[in-house]
Coordinates of C-alpha atoms in Angstrom, one line a residue:
X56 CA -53.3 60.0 20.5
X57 CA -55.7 58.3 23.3
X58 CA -58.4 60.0 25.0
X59 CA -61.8 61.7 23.3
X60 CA -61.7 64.6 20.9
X61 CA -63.4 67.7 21.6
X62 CA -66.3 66.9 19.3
X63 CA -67.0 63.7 21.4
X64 CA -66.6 65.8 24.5
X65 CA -69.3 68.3 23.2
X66 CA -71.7 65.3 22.8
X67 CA -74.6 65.2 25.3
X68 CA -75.1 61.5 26.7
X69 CA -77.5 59.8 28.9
X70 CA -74.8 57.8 30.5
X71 CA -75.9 54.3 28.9
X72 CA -73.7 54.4 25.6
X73 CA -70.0 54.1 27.8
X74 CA -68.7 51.5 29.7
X75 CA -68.4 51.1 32.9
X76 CA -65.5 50.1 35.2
X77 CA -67.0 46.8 35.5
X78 CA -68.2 46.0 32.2
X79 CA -64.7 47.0 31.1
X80 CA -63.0 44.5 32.9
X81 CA -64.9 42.1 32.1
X82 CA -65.3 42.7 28.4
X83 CA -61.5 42.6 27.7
X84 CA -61.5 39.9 29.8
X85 CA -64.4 37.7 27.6
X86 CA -62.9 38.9 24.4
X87 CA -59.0 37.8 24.9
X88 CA -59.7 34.4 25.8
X89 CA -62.4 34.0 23.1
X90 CA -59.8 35.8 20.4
X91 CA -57.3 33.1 22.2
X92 CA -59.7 29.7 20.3
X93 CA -61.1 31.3 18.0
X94 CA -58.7 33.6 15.9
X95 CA -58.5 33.0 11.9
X96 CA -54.8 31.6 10.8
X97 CA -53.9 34.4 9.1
X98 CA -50.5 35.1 7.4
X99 CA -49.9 38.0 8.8
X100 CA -50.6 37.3 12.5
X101 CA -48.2 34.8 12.1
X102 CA -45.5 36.6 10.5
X103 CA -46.4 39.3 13.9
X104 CA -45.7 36.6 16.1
X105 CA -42.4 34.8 14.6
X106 CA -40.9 37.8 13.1
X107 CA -38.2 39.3 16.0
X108 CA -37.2 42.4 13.6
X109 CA -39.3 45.6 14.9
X110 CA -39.2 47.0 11.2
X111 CA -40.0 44.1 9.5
X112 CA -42.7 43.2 11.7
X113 CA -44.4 46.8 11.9
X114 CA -43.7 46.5 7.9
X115 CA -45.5 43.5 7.6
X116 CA -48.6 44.5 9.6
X117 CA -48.6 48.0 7.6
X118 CA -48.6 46.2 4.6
X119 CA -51.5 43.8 5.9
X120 CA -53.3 46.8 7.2
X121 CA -53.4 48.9 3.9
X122 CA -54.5 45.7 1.7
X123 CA -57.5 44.7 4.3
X124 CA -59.1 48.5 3.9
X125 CA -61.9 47.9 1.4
X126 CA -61.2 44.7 0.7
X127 CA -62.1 41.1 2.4
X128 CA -59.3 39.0 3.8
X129 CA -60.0 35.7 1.9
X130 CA -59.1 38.4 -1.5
X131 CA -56.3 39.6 1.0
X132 CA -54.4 36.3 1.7
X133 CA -52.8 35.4 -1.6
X134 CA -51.9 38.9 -2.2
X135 CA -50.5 39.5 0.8
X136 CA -48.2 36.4 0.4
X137 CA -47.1 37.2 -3.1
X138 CA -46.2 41.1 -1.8
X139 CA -44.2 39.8 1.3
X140 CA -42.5 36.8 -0.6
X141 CA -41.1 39.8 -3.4
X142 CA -40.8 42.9 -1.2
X143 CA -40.2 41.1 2.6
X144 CA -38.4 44.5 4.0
X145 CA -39.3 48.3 3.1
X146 CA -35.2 47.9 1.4
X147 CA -36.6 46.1 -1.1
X148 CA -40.1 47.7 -2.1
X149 CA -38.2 51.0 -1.9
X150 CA -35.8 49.7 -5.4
X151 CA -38.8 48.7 -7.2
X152 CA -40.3 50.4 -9.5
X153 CA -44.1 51.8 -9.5
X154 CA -45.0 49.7 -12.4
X155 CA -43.6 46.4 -10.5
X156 CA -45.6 47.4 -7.7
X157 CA -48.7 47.8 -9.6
X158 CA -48.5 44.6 -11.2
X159 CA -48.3 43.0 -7.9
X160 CA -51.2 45.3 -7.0
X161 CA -53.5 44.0 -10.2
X162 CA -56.9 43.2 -9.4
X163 CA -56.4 44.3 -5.5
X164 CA -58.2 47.7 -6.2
X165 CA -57.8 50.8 -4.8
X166 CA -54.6 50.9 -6.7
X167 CA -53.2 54.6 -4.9
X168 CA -53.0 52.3 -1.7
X169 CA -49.9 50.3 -3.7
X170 CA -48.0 54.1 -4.5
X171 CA -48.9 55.1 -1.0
X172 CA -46.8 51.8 0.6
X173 CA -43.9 52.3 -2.2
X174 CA -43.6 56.2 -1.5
X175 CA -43.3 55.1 2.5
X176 CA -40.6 52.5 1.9
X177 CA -38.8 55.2 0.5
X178 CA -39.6 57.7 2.8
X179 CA -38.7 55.3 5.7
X180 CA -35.3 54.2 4.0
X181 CA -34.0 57.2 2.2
X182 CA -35.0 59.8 5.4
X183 CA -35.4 57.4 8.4
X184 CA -32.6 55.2 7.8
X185 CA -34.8 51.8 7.5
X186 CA -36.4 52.2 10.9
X187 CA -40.5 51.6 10.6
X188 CA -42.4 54.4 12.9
X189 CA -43.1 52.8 16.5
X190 CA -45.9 55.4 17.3
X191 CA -49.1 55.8 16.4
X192 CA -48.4 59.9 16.0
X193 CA -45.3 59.1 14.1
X194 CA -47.3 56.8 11.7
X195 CA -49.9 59.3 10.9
X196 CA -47.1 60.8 9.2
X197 CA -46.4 58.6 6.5
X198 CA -47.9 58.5 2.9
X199 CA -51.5 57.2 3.3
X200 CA -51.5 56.1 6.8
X201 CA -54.6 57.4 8.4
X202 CA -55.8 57.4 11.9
X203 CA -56.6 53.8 11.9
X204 CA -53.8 52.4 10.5
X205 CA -51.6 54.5 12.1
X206 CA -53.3 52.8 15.7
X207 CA -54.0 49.6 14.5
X208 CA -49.8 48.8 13.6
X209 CA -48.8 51.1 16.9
X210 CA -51.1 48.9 18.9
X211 CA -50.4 45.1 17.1
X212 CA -47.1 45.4 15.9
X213 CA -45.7 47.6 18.6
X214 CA -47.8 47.2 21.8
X215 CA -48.9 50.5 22.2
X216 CA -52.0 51.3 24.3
X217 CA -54.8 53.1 21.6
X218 CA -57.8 51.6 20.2
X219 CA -59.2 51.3 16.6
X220 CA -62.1 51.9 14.5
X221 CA -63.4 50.5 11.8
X222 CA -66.3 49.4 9.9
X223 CA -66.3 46.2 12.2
X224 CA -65.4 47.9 15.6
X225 CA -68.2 50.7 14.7
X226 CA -70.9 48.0 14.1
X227 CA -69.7 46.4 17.5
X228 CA -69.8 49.5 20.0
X229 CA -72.8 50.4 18.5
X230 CA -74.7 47.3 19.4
X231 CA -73.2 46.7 22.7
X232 CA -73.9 50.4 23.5
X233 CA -77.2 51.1 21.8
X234 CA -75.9 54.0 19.8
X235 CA -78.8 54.9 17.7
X236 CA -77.6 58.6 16.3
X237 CA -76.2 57.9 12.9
X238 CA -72.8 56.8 12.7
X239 CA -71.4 57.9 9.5
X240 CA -71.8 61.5 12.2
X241 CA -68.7 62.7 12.5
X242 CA -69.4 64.0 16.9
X243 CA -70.5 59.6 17.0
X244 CA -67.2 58.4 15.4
X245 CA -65.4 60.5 17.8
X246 CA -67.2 58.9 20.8
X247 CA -66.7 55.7 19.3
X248 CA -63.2 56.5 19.2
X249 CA -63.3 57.2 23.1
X250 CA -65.4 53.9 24.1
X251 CA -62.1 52.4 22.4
X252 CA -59.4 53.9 23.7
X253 CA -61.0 53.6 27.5
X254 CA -62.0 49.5 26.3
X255 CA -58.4 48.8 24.7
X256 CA -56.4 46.3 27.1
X257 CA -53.6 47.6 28.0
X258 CA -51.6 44.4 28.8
X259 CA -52.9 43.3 25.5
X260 CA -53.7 45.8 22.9
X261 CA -52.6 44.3 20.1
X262 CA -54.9 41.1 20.7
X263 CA -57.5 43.0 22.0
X264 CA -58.2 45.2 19.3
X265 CA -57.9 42.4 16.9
X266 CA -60.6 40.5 18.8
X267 CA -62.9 43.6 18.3
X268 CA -62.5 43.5 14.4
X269 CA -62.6 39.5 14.6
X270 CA -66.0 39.5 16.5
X271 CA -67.2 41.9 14.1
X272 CA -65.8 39.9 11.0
X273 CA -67.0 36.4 12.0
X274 CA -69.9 36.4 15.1
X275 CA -71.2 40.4 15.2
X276 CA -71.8 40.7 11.1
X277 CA -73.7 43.0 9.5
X278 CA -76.6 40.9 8.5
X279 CA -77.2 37.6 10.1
X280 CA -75.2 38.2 13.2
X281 CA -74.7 35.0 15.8
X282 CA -75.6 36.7 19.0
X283 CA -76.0 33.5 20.9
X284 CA -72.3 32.6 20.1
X285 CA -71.2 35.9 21.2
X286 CA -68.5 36.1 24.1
X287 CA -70.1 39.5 25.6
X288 CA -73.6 39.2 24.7
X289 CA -74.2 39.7 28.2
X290 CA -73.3 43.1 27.8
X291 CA -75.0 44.3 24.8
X292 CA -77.5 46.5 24.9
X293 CA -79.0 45.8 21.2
X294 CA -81.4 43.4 22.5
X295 CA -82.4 45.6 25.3
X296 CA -85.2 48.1 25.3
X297 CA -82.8 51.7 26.4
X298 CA -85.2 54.4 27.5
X299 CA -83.9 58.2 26.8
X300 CA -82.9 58.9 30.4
X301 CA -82.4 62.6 28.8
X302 CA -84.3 63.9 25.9
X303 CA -81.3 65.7 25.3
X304 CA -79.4 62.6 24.5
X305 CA -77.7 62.6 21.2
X306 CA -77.1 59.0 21.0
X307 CA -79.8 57.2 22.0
X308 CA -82.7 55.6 18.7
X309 CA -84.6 58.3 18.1
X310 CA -87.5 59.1 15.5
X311 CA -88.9 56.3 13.0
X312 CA -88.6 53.9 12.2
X313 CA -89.5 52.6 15.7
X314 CA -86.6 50.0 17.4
X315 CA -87.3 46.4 16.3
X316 CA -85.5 45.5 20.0
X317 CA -82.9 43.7 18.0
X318 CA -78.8 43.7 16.7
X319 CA -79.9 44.6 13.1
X320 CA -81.2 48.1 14.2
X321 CA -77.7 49.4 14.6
X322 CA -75.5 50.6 13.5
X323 CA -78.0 53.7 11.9
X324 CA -76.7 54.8 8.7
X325 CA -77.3 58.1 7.0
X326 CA -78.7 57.5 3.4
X327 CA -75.6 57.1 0.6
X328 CA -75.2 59.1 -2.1
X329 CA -76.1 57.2 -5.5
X330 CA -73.1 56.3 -7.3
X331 CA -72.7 58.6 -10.2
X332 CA -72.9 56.7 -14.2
X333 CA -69.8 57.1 -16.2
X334 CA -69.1 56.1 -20.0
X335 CA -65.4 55.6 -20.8
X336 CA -64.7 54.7 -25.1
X337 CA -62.1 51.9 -25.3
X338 CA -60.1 51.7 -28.5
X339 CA -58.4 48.0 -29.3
X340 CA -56.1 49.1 -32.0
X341 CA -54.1 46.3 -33.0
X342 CA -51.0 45.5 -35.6
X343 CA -49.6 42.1 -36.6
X344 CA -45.8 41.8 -35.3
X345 CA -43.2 39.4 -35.5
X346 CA -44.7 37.5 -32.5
X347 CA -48.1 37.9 -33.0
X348 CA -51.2 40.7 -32.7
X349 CA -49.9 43.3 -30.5
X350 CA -52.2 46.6 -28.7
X351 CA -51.8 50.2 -28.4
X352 CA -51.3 51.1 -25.1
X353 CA -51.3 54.0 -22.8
X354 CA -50.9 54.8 -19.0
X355 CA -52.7 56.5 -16.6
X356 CA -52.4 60.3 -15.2
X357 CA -50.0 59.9 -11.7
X358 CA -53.6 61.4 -9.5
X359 CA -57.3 60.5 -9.8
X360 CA -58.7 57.2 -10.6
X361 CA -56.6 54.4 -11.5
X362 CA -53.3 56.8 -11.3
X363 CA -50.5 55.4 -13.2
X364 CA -52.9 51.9 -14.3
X365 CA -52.4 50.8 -17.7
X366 CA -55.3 50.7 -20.1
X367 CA -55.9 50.3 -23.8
X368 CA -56.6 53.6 -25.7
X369 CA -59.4 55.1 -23.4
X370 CA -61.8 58.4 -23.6
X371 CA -64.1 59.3 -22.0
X372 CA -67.6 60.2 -22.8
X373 CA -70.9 62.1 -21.9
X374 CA -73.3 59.2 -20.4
X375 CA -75.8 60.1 -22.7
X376 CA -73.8 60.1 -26.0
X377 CA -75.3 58.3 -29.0
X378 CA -73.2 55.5 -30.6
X379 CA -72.6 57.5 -34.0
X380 CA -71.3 60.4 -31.4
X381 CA -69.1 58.0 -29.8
X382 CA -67.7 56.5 -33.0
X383 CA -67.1 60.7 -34.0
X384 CA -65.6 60.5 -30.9
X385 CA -62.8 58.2 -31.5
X386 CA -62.5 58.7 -35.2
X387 CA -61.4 62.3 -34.4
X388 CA -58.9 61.0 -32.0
X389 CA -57.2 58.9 -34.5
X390 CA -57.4 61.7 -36.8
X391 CA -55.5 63.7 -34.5
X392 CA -53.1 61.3 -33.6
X393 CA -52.2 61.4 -37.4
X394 CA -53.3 57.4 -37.3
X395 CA -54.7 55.3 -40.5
X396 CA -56.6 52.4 -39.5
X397 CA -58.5 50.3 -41.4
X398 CA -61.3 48.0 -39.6
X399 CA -63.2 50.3 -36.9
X400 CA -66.2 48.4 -35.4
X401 CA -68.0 48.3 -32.1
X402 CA -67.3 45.1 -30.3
X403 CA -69.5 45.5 -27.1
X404 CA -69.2 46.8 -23.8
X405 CA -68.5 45.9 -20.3
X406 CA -69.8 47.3 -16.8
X407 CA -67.8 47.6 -13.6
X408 CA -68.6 49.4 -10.3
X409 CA -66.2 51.4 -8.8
X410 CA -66.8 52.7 -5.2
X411 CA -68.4 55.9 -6.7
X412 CA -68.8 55.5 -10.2
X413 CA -70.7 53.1 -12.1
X414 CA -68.6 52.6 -15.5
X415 CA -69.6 51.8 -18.5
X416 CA -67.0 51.2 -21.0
X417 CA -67.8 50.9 -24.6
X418 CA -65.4 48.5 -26.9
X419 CA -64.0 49.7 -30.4
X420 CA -61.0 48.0 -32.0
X421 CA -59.4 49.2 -35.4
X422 CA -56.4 47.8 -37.1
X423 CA -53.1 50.2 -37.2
X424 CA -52.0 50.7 -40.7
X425 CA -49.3 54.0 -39.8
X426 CA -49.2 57.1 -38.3
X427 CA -48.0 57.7 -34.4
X428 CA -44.3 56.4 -33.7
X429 CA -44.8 57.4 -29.9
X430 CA -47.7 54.7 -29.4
X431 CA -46.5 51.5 -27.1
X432 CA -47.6 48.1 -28.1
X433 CA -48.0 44.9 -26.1
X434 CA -49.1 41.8 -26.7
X435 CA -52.4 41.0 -24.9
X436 CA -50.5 38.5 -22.9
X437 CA -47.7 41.1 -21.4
X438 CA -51.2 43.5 -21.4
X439 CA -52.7 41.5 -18.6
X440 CA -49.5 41.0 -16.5
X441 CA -49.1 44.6 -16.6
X442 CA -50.7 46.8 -14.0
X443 CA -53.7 47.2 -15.3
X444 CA -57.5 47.2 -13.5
X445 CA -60.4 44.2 -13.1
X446 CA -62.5 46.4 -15.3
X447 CA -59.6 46.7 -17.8
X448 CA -59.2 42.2 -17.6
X449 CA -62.9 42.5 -18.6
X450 CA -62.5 44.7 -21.5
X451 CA -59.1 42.7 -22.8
X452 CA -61.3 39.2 -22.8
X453 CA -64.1 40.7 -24.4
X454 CA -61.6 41.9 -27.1
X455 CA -60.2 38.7 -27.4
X456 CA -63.7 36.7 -27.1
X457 CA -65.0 39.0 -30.1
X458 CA -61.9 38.7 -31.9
X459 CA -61.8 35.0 -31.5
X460 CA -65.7 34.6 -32.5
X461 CA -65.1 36.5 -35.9
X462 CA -62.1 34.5 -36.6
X463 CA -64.6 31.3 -36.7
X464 CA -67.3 32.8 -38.6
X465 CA -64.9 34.0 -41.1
X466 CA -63.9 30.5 -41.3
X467 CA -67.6 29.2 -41.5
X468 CA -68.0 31.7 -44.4
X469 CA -65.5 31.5 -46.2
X470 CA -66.6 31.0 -49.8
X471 CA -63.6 29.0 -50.7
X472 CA -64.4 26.7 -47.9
X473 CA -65.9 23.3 -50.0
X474 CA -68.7 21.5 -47.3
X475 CA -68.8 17.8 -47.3
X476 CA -71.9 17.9 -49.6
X477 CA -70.3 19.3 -52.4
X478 CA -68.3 16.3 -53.3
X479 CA -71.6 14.0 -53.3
X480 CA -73.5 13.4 -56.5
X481 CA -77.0 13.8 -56.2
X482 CA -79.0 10.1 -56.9
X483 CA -81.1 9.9 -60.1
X484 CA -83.8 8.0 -59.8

C-alpha cells in the first residue's frame, strides 16, 4: 500500500511541499523522542504494549481505532474500557448479539461503526479461523475498515512500514509543508498520503505515526496551536514566507485572502455544505402495567441513520409542517395502527445535530387504551439502557420532565386538595 497514487503523481509541485532526505531524518528523529515524554496514558497504548497475543492486540487497536474516528479520546476512554472488559477477544463480540453491542455503543455515535466491528468479529472467527488481518491490504478488507484504519493497526499493532492520515496528520504536513491548495482536494490528500509514507520510520512506525496524530492532538491544534513547544518547528514552513518557485504549482497559497505568514492559514479548506434541517414526530404512548408506566417502542431500519437504534414511535415530517399538520400526522398513524388512545398532547421538542442533519424532533405522548398486539413496551428505565441515540436520551427526559411537571400541578389543583387556610376562622372584629 506505500508509495504515491497516480493522482499525487499527476500533481505539479515546486519542490518545497516534500521533504527532503535531511529533513526526514531529522523529523523522525525529533518526533520519536518527543512522543517518547510526552505521549498521553492511554488504555489502549498500554494494552499494545503488554498484550503478547497478535490477535488480541491488532483487536484491541481496531477497536481503539474505529471508536477515535469522529469522536475525542477523553469520550473514547471509558467506552473503550467498558467494550474491552465485555468483548476482550473477537470470540467473544462475535456471540453477542447486535442489540448488546449497541447498548454498549449508546451515546458513542456513529452507531454503524459498532455493526461494522460485530460483522468483522465474525467475519474473522467464522472465515479466518480467529486470526486478526496482519496487513494493511488484508485489513482494507474487512467491514468498515478504510484506508486509515487499515494503516494505522498494520503500522501500531503490527509494525508494518505505511503512514497515516487523518484530520490531525493533514493539519500537520500542511503546515510543515506550506500546502495552501485546499485539502479536502482529493489530488492533495493523495500527496499528503505520499509525504507520509516517505516520513513513516521504518524502525518505528507504529510510534511514529502516533507521534504525528499526538502533535496534532495536543501542540499542532487547530486553533490556538503551541508552535514554540513544537519538537520540529524548525522545519515548518507555516511561518515562512514560500514564494511560487512555479506558477504552475498546485500547492503552493494562492489567491485571497493573502497569507497572514502564520500556522492558522493552513490547512485551506473548501467551504462545507450547510447541514440540511430535519423534523422527526415522536410519539410517547404509554400504558400502566404491573410494574409501572411502560412505552411503545420500535426499532430502527438495519441501513441509514441510526440502523437498528431503538427509538420511541417516530415519523418523520416536512420541516415546514404546521403543528395541526403534525398532530394529523400522528393521529392518522394511530388510526392505522387500529390504536385507541386517550390523552394526545404536545409536550415540547428537542434539537440535536447530527453530522449532516440538524434534527428537530417534536414530542407527543398519548395514553394506550387497545388496539395493536404487535407493539413492544418498555419501561423508561430498560428504554435508556437499550441501544438507543443521545438525541433519543433527550427526548425520554423531556418526556419524563413533562410528565413529572403535570403530575405536581395536578396535585396543586386538585380541587379536593384543602390549603391550610381553609381550616382558619376568619377574626371578627
Amino acid at each position: 500500500m506505500k508509495g504515491r497514487s497516480s493522482k499525487a503523481k499527476d500533481v505539479q509541485s515546486c519542490g518545497v511541499h516534500s521533504f527532503s532526505t535531511e529533513d526526514t531524518h531529522n523529523v523522525r528523529y525529533a518526533l520519536l523522542a518527543w512522543f517518547a515524554q510526552n505521549a498521553r496514558k492511554l488504555p489502549w497504548r498500554a494494552k499494545n504494549k503488554l498484550e503478547e497475543n497478535d490477535n488480541i492486540r491488532g483487536y484491541a487497536i481496531l477497536v481503539s481505532e474505529i471508536m477515535l474516528q469522529q469522536t475525542q479520546v477523553t469520550t473514547v476512554i471509558d467506552y473503550y474500557k467498558k467494550w474491552m472488559t465485555k468483548w476482550p477477544t473477537t470470540l467473544h463480540l462475535s456471540r453477542a448479539s447486535l442489540d448488546e453491542v449497541n447498548q454498549v455503543w449508546s451515546g458513542l455515535g456513529y452507531y454503524s461503526r459498532a455493526r461494522r466491528l460485530w460483522e468483522t468479529a465474525k467475519l474473522i472467527e467464522n472465515d479466518l479461523n480467529g486470526v486478526m488481518p496482519r496487513s494493511s491490504e488484508e485489513l482494507l478488507k474487512l467491514p468498515g475498515v478504510g484506508r486509515y484504519t487499515a494503516c494505522a493497526v498494520a503500522s501500531i499493532a503490527y509494525g508494518e512500514s505505511v503512514g497515516i492520515v487523518d484530520g490531525n496528520v493533514l493539519r500537520v504536513m500542511s503546515r510543515m509543508r506550506a500546502i495552501g491548495a485546499e485539502i479536502d482536494a482529493s489530488a492533495v490528500t493523495e500527496w499528503i498520503w505520499g509525504l507520509a509514507n516517505n516520513l513513516v520510520d521504518p524502525e518505528q512506525p507504529g510510534d511514529f505515526n502516533q507521534s504525528v496524530m499526538e502533535l496534532g492532538a495536543t501542540v499542532c491544534t487547530p486553533k490556538n496551536p503551541s508552535c514554540d513547544k513544537c519538537p520540529v518547528k524548525d522545519k515548518c514552513l507555516a511561518k515562512q514566507s514560500v514564494p511560487d518557485i512555479e506558477e504552475s504549482c498546485e500547492l503552493c497559497w494562492k489567491g485571497i485572502p493573502e497569507r497572514s505568514l502564520g500556522a492558522l492559514d493552513f490547512p485551506k479548506k473548501a467551504k462545507k455544505n450547510a447541514s440540511r434541517e430535519e423534523i422527526t414526530l415522536v410519539l410517547a404512548l404509554s400504558k400502566l402495567s404491573d410494574g409501572g408506566r411502560v412505552f411503545a417502542v420500535q426499532q430502527r431500519p438495519q441501513t441509514g441513520l441510526l440502523a437498528n437504534m431503538w427509538e420511541l414511535l417516530s415519523l418523520p415530517a416536512t420541516k415546514d409542517s404546521k403543528e395541526d399538520e403534525q398532530e394529523q400526522r400522528l393521529t392518522e398513524f394511530l388510526q392505522e395502527k387500529k390504536i385507541l388512545y386517550t390523552d394526545f398532547q404536545r409536550r415540547g421538542s428537542v434539537n440535536h445535530i447530527f453530522s449532516h442533519i440538524n434534527m428537530k424532533y417534536i414530542v407527543f405522548s398519548a395514553t394506550f387504551v387497545k388496539g395493536d398486539e404487535s407493539l413492544t413496551f418498555v419501561s423508561a428505565d430498560d428504554f435508556l439502557q437499550k441501544g438507543i441515540s443521545t438525541a433519543m436520551r433527550k427526548v425520554m427526559a423531556l418526556v419524563k420532565s413533562s410528565r413529572e411537571k403535570r403530575k405536581g400541578d395536578a396535585i396543586m389543583k386538585d380541587p379536593k386538595q384543602k390549603s391550610i387556610s381553609s381550616y382558619f376562622q376568619p377574626v371578627k372584629k
